[in-house]
Structure formats: structure tokens, C-alpha cells
Coordinates of C-alpha atoms in Angstrom, one line a residue:
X1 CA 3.9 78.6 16.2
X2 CA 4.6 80.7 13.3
X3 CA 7.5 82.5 11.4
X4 CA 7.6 86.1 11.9
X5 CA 5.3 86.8 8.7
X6 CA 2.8 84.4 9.9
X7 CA 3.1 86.8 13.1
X8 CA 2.7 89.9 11.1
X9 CA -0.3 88.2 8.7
X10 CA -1.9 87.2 11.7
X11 CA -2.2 91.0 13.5
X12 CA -3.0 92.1 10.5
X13 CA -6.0 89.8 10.2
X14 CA -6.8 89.8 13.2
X15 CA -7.2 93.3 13.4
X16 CA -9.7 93.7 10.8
X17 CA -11.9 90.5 11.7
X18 CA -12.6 91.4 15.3
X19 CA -14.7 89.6 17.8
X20 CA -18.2 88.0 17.7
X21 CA -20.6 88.6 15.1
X22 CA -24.1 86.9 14.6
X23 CA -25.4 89.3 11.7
X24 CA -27.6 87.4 10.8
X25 CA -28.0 88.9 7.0
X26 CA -23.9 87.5 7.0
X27 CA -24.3 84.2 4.5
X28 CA -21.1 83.1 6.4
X29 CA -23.0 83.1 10.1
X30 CA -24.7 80.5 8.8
X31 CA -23.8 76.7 9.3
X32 CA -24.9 76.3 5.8
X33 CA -23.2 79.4 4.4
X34 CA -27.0 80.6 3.3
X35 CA -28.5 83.1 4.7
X36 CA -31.4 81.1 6.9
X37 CA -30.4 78.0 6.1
X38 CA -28.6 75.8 8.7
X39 CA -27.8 77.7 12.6
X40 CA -26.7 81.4 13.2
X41 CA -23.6 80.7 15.1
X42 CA -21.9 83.4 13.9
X43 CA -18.5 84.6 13.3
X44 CA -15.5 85.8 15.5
X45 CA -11.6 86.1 14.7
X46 CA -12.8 85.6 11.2
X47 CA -13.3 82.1 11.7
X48 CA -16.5 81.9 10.5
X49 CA -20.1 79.3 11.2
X50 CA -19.8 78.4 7.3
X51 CA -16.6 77.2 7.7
X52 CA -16.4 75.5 10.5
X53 CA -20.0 74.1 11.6
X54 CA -19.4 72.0 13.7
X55 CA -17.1 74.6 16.2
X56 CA -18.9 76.2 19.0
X57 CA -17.5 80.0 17.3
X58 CA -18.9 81.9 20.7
X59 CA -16.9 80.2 22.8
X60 CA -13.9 80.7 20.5
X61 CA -10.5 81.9 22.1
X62 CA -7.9 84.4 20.4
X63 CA -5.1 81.0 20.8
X64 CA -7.6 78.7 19.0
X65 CA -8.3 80.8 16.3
X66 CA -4.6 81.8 15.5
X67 CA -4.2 77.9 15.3
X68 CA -6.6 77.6 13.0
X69 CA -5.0 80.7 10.8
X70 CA -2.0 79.2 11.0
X71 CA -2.9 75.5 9.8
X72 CA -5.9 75.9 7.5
X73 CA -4.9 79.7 5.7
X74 CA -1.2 80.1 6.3
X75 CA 0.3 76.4 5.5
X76 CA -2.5 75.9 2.5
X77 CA -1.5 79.4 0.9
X78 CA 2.1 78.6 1.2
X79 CA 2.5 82.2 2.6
X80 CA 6.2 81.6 3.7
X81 CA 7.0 81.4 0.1
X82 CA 6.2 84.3 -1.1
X83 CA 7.5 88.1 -1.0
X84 CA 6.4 89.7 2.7
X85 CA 3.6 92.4 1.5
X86 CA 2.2 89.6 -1.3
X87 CA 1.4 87.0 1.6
X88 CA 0.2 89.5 3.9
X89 CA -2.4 90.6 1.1
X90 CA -3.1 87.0 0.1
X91 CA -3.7 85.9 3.2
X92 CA -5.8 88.3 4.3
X93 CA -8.1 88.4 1.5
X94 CA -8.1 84.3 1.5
X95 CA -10.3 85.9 5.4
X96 CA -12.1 87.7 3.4
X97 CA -13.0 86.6 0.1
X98 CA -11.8 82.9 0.4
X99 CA -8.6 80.8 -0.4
X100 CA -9.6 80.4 -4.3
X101 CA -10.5 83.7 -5.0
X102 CA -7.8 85.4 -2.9
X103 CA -4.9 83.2 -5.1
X104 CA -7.3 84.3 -8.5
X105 CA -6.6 88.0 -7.7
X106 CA -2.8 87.2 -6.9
X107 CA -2.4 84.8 -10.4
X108 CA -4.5 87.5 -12.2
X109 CA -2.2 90.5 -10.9
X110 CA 1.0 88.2 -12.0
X111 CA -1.2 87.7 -15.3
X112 CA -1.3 91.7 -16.1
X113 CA 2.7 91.9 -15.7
X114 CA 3.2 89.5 -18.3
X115 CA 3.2 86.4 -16.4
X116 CA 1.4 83.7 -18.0
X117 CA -0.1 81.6 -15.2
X118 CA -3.7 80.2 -15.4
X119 CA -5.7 82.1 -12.6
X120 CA -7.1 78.5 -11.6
X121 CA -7.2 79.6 -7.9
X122 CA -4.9 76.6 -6.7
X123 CA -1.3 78.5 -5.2
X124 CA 1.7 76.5 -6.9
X125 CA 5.5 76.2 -8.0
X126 CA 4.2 78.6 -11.1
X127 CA 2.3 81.3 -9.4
X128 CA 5.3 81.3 -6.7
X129 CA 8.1 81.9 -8.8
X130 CA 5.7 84.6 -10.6
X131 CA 5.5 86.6 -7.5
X132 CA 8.6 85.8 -6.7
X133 CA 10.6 87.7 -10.2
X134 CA 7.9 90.8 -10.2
X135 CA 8.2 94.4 -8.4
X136 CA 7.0 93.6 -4.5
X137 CA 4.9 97.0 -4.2
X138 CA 3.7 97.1 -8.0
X139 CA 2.3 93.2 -7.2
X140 CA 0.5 94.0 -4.2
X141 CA -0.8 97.2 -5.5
X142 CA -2.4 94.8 -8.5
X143 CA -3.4 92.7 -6.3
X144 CA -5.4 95.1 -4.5
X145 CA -7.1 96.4 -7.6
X146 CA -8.3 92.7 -8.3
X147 CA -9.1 92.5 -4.8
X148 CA -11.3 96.1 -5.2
X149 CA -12.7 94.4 -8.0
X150 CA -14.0 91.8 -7.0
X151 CA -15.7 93.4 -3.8
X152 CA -17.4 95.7 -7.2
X153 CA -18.4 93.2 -9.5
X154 CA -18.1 90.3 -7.5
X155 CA -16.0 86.9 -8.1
X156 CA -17.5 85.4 -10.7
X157 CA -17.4 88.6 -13.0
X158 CA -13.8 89.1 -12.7
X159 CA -12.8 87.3 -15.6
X160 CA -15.4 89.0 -17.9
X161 CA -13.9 92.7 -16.3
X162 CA -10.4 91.3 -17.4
X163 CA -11.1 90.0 -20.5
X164 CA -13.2 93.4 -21.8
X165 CA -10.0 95.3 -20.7
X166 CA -7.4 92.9 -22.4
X167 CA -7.8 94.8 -25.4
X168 CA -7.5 98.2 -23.7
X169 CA -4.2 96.8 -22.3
X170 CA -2.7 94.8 -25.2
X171 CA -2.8 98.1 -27.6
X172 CA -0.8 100.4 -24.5
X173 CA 0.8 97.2 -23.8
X174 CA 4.3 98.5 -24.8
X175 CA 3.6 102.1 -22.9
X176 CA 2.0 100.3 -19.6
X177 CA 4.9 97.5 -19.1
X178 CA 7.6 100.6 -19.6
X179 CA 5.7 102.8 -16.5
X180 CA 3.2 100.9 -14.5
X181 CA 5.7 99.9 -12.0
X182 CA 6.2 104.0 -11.5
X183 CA 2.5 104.3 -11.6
X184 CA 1.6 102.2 -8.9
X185 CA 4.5 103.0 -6.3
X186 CA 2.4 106.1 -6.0
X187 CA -0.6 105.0 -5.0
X188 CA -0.9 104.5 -1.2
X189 CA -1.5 100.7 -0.4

């Protein structure tokens, strides 16, 4: 179905989305994506009642669900385009977070290397070749701390989090760009 990342992305995924789920305090268990509002059909794979309504998720298999990772998250997210460990991150946090907020921490970790890319949460030819010219490892670790900060502050915050810290980062500007890509190779991602 899939190239060998999409292979990779998808075990990955896979692994950390499990099987069934009908919690029903998840907003995503919902048909309406509100908690109480619509029907609790719940979640499995990852592919989730909020998402897909009108999908009878119990009955679900493993085959119909990679299908659906492949042609609504993979494709969409242009994966294949991009470095290894950068699609594997944005593709699993588009499973976790969503599509636009999963590209926002990828453009806003391209963003704090210098790149100058609006984090507009749509993946194109600018973001692409952004992650394409930056340090793999260094990229994914920002990644992850936009990622981490969102899950702390939640989406919509994120800019403001960014913003307060801009001038933080603009006065060791000179100091950062020279060693953050040493800096993050150590931590364990």
C-alpha cells in the first residue's frame, strides 16, 4: 500500500493508539466531537467517532484502518516528502493532536531555526523544503517540544508561549543558533 516510511509511521501509530475505546469523557468518542453530544461510538486504531461518524468504529479491522492512515493522514501530510524521523513525528501527532496542529508544531520548530514560514497549519512546497535544509534530529527534537507544549498549554495558546519567548530568543539569538543543534542531539527523543 505504502512506502516503507508509511510502514514504519504506521507501527508507530499504531502502537500507541491501540484497540477500542468508548471513554466516554473522550470529546473524540463522540459523533459530534463534544462530550455528550451526538453517539458514543468510540475510538479504535486511532480512528476515532469524531472523525469519522458515520463508520461503525467497533467493528473496525487493523486493514481498514491502515487504509484509512494511509489515504486521509499519510497522502494529506505529504509524509513521503519529508526527512524519515520528521514524518514519523508529524504523522503521528496529526493521530494525536490533529492534521493542523501537528504541521503548526512542525512550521513553528522550522520557525525557531530561522526559517521563515507562516505556521498556518496547511503542509506545502515552503514548509517542505524548510525541513528539508535543517538538522534531522535537532528538527524533530523541536518538534517535540511544540508538541509537549501544546499537550501544556493547549493549541490555541501556543502562539502566545512563542511570542512571550521571542524576545528571550532574539537577545541569545547569536549564542542559541551557534549550539542548539549540540543541545538537542542530547536529549533523548
Amino acid at each position: 500500500m505504502g512506502s516503507e516510511a508509511f510502514e514504519a509511521a504506521f507501527s508507530n501509530t499504531i502502537g500507541h493508539e491501540g484497540g477500542f475505546s468508548d471513554d466516554p469523557k473522550d470529546p473524540g468518542n463522540w459523533t459530534d466531537g463534544v462530550i455528550g453530544a451526538g453517539k458514543l461510538k468510540g475510538t479504535k486504531y486511532g480512528v476515532s467517532a469524531m472523525r469519522y461518524p458515520e463508520r461503525d468504529i467497533k467493528a473496525l479491522t487493523l486493514e481498514e484502518a491502515k487504509e484509512i492512515y494511509h489515504r486521509d493522514w499519510w497522502l494529506p501530510l505529504r509524509c513521503d516528502e519529508l526527512p524519515l524521523s520528521i514524518a514519523l513525528e508529524l504523522f503521528d501527532n496529526a493521530f494525536n493532536q490533529g492534521p493542523m496542529v501537528a504541521i503548526m508544531c512542525l512550521q513553528w520548530a522550522c520557525r525557531f531555526f530561522g526559517k521563515n514560514i507562516a505556521p498556518d497549519g496547511r503542509i506545502g512546497p515552503a514548509t517542505i523544503a524548510a525541513a528539508k535544509t535543517l538538522d534531522e534530529r535537532a528538527l524533530c527534537a523541536a518538534q517535540n517540544w511544540f508538541q509537549i507544549t501544546t499537550y501544556v498549554v493547549g493549541s490555541k495558546n501556543v502562539r502566545a508561549v512563542v511570542e512571550y519567548m521571542r524576545p528571550f530568543f532574539i537577545a541569545r539569538q547569536e549564542h542559541v543558533r551557534r549550539y542548539i543543534r549540540g543541545w538537542l542531539r542530547r536529549v533523548d527523543i
